PDB file of C-alpha atoms in Angstrom:
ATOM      1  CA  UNK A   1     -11.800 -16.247 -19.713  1.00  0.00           C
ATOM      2  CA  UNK A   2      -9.502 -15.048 -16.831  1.00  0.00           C
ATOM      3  CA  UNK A   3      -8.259 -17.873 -14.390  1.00  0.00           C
ATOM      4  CA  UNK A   4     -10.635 -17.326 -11.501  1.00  0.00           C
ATOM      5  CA  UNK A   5      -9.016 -20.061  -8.936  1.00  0.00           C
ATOM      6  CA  UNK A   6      -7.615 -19.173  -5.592  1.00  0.00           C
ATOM      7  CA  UNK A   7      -6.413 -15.685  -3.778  1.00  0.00           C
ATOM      8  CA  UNK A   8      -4.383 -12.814  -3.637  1.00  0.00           C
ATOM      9  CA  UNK A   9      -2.598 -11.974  -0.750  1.00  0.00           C
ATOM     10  CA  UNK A  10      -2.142  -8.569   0.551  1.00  0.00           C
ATOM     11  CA  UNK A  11       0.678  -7.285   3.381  1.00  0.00           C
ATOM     12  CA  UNK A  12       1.211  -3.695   4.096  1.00  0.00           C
ATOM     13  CA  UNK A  13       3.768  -1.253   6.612  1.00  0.00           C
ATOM     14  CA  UNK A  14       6.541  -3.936   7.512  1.00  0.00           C
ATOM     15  CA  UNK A  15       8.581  -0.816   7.998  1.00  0.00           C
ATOM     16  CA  UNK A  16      11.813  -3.514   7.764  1.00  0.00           C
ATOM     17  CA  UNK A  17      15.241  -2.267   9.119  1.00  0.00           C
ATOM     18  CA  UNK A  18      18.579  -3.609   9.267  1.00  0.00           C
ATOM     19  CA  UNK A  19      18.599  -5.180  13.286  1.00  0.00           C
ATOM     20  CA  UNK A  20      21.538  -3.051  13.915  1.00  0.00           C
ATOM     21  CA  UNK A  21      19.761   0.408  13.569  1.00  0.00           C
ATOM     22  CA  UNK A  22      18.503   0.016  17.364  1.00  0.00           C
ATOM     23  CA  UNK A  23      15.426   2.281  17.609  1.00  0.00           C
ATOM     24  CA  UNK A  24      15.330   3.380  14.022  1.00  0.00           C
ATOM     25  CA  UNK A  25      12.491   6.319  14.250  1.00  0.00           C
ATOM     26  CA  UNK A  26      10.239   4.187  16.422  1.00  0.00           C
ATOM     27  CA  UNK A  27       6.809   5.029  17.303  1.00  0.00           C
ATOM     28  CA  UNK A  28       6.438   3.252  20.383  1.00  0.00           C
ATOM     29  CA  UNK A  29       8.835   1.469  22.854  1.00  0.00           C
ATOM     30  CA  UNK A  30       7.816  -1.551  21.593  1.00  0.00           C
ATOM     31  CA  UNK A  31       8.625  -0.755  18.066  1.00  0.00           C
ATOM     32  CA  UNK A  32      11.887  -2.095  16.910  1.00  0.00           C
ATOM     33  CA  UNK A  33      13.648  -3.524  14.241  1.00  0.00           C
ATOM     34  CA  UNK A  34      13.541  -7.593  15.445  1.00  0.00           C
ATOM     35  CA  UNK A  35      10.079  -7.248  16.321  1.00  0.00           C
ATOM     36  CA  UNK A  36       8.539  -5.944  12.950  1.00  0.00           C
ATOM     37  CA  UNK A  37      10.901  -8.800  11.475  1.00  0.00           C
ATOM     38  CA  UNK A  38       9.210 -11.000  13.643  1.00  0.00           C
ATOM     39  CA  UNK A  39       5.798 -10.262  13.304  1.00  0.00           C
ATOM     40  CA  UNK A  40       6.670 -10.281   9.349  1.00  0.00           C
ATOM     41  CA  UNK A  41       7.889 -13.339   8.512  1.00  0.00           C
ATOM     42  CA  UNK A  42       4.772 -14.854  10.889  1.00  0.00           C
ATOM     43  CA  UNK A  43       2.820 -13.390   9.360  1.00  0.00           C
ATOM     44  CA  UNK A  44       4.374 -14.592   5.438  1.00  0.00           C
ATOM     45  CA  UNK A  45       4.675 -18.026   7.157  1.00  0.00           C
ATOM     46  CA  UNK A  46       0.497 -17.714   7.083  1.00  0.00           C
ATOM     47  CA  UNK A  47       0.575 -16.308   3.779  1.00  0.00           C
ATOM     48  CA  UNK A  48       2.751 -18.999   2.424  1.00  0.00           C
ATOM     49  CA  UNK A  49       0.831 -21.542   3.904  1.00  0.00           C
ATOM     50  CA  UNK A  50      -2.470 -20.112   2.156  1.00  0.00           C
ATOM     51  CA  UNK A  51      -0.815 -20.725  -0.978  1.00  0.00           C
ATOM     52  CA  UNK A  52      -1.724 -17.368  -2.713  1.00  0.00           C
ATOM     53  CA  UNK A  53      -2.318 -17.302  -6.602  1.00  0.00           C
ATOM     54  CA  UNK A  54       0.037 -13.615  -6.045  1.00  0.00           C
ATOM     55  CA  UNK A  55       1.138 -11.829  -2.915  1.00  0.00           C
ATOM     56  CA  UNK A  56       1.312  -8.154  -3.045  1.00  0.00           C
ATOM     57  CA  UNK A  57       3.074  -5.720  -0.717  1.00  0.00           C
ATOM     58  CA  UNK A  58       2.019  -2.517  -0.195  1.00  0.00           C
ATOM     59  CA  UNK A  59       4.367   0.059   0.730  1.00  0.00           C
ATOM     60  CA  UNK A  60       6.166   1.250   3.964  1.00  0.00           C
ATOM     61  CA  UNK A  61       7.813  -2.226   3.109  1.00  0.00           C
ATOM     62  CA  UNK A  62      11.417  -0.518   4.783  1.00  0.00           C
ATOM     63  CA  UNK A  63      11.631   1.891   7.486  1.00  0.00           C
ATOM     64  CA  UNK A  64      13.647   4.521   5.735  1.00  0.00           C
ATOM     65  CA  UNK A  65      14.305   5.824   1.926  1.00  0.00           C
ATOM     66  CA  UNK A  66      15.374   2.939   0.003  1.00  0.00           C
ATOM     67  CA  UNK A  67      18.603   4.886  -0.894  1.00  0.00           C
ATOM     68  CA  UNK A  68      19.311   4.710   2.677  1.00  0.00           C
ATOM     69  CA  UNK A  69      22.660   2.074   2.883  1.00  0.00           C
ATOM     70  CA  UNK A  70      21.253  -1.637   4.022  1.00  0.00           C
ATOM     71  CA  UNK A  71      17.513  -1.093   4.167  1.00  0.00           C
ATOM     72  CA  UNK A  72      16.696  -2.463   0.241  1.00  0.00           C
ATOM     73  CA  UNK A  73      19.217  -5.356   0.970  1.00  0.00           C
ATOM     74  CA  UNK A  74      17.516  -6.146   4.737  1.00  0.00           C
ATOM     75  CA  UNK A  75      13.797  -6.093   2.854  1.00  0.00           C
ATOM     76  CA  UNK A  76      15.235  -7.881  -0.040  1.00  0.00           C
ATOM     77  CA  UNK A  77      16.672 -10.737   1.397  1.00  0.00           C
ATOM     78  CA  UNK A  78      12.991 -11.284   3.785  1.00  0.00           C
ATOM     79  CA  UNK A  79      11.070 -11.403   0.738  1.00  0.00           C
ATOM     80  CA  UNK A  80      13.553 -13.861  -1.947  1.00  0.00           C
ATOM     81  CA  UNK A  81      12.076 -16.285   1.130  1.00  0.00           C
ATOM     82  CA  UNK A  82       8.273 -14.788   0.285  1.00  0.00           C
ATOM     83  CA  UNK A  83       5.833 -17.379  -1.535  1.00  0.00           C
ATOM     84  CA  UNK A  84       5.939 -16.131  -5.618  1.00  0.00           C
ATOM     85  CA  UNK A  85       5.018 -14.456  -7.338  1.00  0.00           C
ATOM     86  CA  UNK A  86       4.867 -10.892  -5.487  1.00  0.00           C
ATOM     87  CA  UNK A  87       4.538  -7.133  -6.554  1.00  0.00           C
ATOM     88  CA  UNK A  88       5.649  -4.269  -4.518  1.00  0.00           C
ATOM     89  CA  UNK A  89       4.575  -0.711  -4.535  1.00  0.00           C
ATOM     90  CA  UNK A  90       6.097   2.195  -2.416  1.00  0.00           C
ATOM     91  CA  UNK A  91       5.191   3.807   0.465  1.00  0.00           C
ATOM     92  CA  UNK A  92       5.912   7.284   2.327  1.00  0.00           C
ATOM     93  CA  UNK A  93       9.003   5.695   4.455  1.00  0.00           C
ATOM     94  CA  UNK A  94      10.294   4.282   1.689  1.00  0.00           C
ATOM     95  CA  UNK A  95      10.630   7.087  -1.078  1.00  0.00           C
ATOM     96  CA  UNK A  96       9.158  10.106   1.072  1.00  0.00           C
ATOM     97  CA  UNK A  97       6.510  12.704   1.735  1.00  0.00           C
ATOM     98  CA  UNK A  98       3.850  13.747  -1.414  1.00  0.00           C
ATOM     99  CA  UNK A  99       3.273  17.389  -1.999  1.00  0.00           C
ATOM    100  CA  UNK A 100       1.583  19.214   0.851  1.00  0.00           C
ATOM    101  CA  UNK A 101       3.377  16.985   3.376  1.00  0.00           C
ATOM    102  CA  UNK A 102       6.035  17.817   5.822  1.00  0.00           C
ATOM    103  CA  UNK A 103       9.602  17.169   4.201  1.00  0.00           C
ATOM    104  CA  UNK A 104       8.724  16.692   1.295  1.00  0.00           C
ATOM    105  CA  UNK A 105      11.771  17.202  -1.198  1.00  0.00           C
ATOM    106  CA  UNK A 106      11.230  16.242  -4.753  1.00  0.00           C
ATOM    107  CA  UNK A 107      15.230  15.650  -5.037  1.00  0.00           C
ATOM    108  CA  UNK A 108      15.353  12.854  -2.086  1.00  0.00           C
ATOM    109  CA  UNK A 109      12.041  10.995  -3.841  1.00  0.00           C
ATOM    110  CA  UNK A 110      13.582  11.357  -7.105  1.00  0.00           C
ATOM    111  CA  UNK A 111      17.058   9.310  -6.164  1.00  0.00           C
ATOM    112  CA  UNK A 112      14.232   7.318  -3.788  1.00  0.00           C
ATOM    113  CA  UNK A 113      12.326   6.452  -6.347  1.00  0.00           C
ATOM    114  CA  UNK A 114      15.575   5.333  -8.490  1.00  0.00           C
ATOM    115  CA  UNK A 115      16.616   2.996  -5.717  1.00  0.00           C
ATOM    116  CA  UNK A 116      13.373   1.386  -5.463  1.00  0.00           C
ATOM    117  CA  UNK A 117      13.223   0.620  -9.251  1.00  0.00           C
ATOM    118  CA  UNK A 118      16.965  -0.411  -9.382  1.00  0.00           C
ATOM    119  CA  UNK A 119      16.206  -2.797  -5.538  1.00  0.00           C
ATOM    120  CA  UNK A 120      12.822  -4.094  -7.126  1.00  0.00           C
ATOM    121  CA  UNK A 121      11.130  -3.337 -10.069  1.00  0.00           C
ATOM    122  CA  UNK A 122       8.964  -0.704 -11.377  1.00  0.00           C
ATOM    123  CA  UNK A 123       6.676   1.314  -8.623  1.00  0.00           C
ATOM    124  CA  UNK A 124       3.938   0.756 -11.094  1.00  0.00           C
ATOM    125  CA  UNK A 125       2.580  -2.155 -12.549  1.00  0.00           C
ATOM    126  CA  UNK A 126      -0.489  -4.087 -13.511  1.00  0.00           C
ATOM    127  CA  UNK A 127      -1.269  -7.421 -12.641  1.00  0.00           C
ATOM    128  CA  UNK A 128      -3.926 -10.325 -13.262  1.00  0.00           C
ATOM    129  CA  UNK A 129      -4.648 -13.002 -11.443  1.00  0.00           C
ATOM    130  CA  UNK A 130      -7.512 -15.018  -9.569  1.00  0.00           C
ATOM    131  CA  UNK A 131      -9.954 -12.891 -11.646  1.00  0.00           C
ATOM    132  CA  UNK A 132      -8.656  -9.556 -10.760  1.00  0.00           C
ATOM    133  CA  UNK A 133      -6.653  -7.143 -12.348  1.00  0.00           C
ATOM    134  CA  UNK A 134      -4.673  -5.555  -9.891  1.00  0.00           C
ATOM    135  CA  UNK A 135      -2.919  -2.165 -10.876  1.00  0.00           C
ATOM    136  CA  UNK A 136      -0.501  -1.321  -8.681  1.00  0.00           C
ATOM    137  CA  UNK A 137       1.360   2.589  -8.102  1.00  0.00           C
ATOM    138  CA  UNK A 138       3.246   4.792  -6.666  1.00  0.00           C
ATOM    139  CA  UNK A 139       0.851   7.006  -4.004  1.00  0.00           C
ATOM    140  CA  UNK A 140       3.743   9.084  -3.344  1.00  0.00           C
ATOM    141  CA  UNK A 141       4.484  10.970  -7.115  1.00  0.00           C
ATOM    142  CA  UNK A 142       1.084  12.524  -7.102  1.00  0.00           C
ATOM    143  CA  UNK A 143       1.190  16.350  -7.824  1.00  0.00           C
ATOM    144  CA  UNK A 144       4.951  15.823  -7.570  1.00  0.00           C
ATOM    145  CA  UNK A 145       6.877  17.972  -9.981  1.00  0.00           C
ATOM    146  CA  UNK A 146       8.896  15.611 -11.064  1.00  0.00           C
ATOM    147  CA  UNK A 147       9.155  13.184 -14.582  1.00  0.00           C
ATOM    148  CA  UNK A 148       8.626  10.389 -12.819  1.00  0.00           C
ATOM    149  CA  UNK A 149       5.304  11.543 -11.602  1.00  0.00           C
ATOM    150  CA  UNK A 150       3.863  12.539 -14.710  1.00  0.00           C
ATOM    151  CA  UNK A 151       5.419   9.343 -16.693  1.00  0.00           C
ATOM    152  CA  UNK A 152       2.728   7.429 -13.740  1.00  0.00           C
ATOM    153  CA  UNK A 153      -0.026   9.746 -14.719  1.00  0.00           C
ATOM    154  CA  UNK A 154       0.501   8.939 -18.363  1.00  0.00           C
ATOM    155  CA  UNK A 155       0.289   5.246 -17.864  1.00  0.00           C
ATOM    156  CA  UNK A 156      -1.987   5.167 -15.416  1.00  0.00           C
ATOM    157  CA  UNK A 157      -4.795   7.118 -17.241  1.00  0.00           C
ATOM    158  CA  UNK A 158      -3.651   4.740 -20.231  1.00  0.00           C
ATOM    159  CA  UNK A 159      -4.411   1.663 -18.166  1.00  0.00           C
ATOM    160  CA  UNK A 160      -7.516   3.058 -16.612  1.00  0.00           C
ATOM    161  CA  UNK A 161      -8.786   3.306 -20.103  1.00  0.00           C
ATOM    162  CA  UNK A 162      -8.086  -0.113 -21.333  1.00  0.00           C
ATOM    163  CA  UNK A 163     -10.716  -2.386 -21.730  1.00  0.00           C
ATOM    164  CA  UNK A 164     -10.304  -5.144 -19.692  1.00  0.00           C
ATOM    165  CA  UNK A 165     -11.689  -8.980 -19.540  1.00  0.00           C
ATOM    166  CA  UNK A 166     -15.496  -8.695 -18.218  1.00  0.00           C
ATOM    167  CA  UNK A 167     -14.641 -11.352 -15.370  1.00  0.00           C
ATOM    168  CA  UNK A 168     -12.287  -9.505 -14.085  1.00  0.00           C
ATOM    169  CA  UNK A 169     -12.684  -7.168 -11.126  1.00  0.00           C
ATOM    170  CA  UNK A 170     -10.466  -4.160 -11.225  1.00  0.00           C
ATOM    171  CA  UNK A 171      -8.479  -3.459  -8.186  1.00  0.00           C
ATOM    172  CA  UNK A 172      -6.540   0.120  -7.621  1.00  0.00           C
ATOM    173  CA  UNK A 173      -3.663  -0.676  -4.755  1.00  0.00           C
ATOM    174  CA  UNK A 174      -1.710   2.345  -3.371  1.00  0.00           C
ATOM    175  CA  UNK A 175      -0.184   2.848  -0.218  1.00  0.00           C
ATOM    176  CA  UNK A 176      -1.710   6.374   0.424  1.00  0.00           C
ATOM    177  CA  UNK A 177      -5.353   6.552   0.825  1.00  0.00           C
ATOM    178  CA  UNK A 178      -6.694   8.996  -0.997  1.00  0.00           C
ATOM    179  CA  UNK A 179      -8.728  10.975   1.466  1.00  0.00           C
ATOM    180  CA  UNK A 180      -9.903   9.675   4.901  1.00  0.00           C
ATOM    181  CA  UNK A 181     -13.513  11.101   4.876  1.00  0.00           C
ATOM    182  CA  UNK A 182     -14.328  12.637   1.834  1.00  0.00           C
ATOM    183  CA  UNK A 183     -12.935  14.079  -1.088  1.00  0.00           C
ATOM    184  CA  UNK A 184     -13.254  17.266   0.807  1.00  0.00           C
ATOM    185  CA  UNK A 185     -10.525  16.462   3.702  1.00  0.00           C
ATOM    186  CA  UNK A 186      -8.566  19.497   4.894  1.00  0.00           C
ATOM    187  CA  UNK A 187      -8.204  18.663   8.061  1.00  0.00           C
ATOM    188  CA  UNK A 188      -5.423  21.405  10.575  1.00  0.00           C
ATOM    189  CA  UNK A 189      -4.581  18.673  13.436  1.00  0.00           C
ATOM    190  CA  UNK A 190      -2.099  16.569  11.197  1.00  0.00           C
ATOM    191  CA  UNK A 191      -4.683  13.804   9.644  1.00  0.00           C
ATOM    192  CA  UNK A 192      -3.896  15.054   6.437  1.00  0.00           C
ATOM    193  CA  UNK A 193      -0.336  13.486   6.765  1.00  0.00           C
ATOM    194  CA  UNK A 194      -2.641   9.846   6.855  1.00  0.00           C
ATOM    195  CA  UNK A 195      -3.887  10.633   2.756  1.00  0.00           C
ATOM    196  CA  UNK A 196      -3.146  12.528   0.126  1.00  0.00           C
ATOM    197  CA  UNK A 197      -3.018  16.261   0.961  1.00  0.00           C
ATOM    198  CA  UNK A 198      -5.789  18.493  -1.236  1.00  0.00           C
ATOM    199  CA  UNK A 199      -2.619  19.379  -3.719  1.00  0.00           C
ATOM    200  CA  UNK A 200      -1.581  15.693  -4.415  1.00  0.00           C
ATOM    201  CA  UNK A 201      -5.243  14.282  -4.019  1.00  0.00           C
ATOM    202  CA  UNK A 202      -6.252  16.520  -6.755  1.00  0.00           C
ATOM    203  CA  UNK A 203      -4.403  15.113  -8.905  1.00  0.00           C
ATOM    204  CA  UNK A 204      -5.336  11.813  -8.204  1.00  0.00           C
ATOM    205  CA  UNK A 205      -8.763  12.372  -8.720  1.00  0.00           C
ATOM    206  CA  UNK A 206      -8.397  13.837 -12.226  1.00  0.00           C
ATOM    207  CA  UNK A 207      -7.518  10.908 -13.082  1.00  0.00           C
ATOM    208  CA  UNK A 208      -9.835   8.170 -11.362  1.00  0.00           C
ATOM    209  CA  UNK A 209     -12.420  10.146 -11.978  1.00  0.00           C
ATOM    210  CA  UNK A 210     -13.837   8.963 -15.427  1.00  0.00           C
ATOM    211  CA  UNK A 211     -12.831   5.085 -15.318  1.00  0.00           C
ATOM    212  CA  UNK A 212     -12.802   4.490 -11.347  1.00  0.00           C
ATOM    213  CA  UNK A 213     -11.440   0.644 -10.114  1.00  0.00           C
ATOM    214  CA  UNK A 214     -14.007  -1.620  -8.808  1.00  0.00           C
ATOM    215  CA  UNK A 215     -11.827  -1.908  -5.588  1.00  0.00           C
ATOM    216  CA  UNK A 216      -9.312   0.596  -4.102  1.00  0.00           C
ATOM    217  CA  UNK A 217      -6.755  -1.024  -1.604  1.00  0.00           C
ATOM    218  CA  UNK A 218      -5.127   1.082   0.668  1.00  0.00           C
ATOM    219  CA  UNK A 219      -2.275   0.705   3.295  1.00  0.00           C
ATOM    220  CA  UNK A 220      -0.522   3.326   4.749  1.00  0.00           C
ATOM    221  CA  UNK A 221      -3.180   4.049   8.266  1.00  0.00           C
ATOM    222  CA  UNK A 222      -2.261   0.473   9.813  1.00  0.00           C
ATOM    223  CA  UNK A 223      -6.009  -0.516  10.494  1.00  0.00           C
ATOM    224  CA  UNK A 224      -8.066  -3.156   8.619  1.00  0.00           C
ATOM    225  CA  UNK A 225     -11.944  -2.285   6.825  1.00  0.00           C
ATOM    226  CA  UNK A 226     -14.020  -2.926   3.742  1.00  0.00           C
ATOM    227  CA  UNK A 227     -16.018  -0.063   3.218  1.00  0.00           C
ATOM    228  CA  UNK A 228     -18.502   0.955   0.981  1.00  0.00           C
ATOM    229  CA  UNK A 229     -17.811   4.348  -0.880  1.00  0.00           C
ATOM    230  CA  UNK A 230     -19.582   6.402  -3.819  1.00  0.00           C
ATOM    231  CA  UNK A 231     -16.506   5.462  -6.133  1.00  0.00           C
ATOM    232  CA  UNK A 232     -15.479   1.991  -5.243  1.00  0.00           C
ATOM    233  CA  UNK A 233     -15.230  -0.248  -2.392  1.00  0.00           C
ATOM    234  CA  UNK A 234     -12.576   0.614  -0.225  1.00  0.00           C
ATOM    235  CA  UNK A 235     -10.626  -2.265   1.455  1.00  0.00           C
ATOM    236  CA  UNK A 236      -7.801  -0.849   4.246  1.00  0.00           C
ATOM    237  CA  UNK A 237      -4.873  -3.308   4.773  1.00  0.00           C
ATOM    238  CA  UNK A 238      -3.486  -3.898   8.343  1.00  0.00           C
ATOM    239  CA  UNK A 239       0.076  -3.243   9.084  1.00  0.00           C
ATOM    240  CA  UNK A 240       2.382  -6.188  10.235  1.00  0.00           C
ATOM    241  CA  UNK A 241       5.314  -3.491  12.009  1.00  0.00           C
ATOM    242  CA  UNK A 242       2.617  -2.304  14.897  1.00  0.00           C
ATOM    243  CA  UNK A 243      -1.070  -1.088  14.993  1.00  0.00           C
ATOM    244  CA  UNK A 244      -2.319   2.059  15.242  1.00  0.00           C
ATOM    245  CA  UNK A 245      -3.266   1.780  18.671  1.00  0.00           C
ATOM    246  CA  UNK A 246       0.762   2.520  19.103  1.00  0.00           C
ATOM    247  CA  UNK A 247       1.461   5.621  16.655  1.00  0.00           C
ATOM    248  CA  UNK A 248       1.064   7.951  19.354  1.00  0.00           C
ATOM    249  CA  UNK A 249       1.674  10.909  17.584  1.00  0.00           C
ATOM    250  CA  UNK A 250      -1.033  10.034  14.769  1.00  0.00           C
ATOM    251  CA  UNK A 251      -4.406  11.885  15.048  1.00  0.00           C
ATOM    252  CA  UNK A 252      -7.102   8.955  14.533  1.00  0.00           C
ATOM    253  CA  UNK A 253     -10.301  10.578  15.030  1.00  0.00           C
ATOM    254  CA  UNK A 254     -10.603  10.877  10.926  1.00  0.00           C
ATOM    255  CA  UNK A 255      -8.873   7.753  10.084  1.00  0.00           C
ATOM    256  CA  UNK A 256     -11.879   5.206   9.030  1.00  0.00           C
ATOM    257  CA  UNK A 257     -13.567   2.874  11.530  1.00  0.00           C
ATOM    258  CA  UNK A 258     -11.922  -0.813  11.128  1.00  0.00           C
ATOM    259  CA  UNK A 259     -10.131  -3.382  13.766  1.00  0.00           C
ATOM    260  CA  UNK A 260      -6.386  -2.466  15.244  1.00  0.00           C
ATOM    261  CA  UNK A 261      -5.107  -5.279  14.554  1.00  0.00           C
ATOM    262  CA  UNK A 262      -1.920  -6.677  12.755  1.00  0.00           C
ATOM    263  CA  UNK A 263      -1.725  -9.132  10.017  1.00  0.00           C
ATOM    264  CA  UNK A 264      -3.030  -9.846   6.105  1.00  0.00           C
ATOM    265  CA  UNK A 265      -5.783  -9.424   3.874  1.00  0.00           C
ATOM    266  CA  UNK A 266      -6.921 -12.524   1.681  1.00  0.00           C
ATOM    267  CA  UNK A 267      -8.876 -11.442  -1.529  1.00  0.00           C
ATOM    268  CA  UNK A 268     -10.904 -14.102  -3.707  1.00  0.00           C
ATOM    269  CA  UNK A 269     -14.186 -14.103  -6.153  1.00  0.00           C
ATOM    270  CA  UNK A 270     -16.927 -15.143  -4.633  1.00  0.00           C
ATOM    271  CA  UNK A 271     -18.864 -16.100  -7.861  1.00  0.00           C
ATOM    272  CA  UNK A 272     -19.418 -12.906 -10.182  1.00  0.00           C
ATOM    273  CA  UNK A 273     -18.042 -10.937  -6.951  1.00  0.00           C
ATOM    274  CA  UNK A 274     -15.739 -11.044  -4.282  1.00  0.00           C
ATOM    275  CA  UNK A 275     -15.098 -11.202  -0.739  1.00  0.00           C
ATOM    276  CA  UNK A 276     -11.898  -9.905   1.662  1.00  0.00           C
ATOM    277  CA  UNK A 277     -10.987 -11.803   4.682  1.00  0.00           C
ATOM    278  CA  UNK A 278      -8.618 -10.175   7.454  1.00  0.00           C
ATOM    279  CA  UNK A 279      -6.127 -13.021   8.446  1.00  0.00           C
ATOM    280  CA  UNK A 280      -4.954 -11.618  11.729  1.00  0.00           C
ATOM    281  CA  UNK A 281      -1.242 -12.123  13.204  1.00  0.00           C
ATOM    282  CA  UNK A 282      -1.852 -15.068  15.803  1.00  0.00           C
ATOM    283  CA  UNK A 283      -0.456 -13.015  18.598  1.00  0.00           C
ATOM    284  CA  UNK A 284      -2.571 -10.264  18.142  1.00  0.00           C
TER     285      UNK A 284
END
């Protein structure tokens, strides 16, 4: 039987930058390097507190590609200070746009994508603990043309497939959600830049299709929910950089319902299920 004890801990959009970079594509006046460090290692002082059975970060971890000089060594050096273990996936700022997206350039994600691995570790991995079997990947490589993406679609159908322990709840974290709506989205006014675009979605759905998670986690939209969807339930992770109250440029009429809010998301079995719990930052 899978060791059922204790929590995971989930943090998403630091959007980390070396202090020296000034405004460094800000979205709001407020937005600046020493304040997203800030509000970060607050918000890990929580998490470290909680004593977390693993703490998982979920993409937009720096604030540009991670090939981009000092930004893998700022992020680095926060989290060899973050409670252990931890697991990392990518996000859009740090190894770029998926198909359909503005900017998007296969080349740039490709030597992205090789920084990431050499900084951290794999974008894709699986992971038990606390009586779920967390599966984390890269949201960014779907539909992409290159290896790398279809070396993720390989393994993750392969995982997806695998039996698995029947305490264990299955959790699908990506930083990308999916869709916002439906799996119909084709939205004009720019939402689509907030999920997977029709092209890259597609893909994705081939394959969760047939052996769907029990839980999909999803960062990328910096607001907080647990929703229930035909698929899966859908938990949406806060950001800890800035909410989306502040991305003034970011259509939210389509993004989910949830709280603006900065901070963490607790995960734990609550007998044969399980419950999420939004720790907020204390300032916010």
């Amino acid at each position: 039987m899978a060791e059922m004890r204790g929590h995971l801990a989930f943090v998403g959009d630091m959007h980390i930058a070396p202090e020296n970079t000034g405004a460094d594509r800000a979205q709001s006046t407020l937005d600046r390097p020493a304040r997203r460090k800030r509000h970060l290692e607050t918000v890990l002082a929580d998490v470290s507190r909680s004593k977390p059975a693993a703490l998982f970060f979920g993409g937009d971890n720096a604030n540009q590609p991670m090939d981009t000089p000092g930004y893998a060594q700022e992020l680095m050096e926060i989290l060899e200070r973050s409670p252990r273990p931890w697991k990392i996936i990518p996000g859009n700022h740090d190894v770029g746009s998926t198909v359909g997206w503005h900017h998007h350039d296969p080349a740039a994600m490709q030597r992205a994508v090789q920084a990431f691995r050499k900084a951290f570790q794999m974008d894709y991995w699986i992971y038990e603990a606390a009586g779920f079997q967390v599966i984390g990947i890269n949201s960014q490589l779907f539909g992409a043309s290159l290896a790398e993406a279809r070396e993720q679609d390989r393994w993750l159908i392969e995982m997806l497939q695998q039996k698995r322990s029947a305490d264990l709840v299955r959790v699908l974290f990506l930083h990308t959600p999916p869709y916002l709506q439906s799996w119909e989205d084709r939205y004009s006014d720019g939402s689509e830049q907030m999920c997977l675009s029709p092209a890259a979605r597609a893909s994705f759905k081939s394959i969760v299709h047939a052996n769907p998670p029990d839980i999909l986690v999803t960062a990328h939209v910096h607001r907080w929910w647990v929703r229930r969807e035909k698929d899966w339930w859908w938990i949406g992770i806060p950001a800890t950089a800035l909410p989306l109250s502040e991305m003034g440029a970011v259509p939210d009429h389509h993004v989910p319902s949830g709280e603006d809010v900065l901070g963490w998301v607790a995960l734990e079995r609550d007998g044969a299920g399980w419950k999420a719990e939004l720790r907020p930052l204390p300032e916010h």
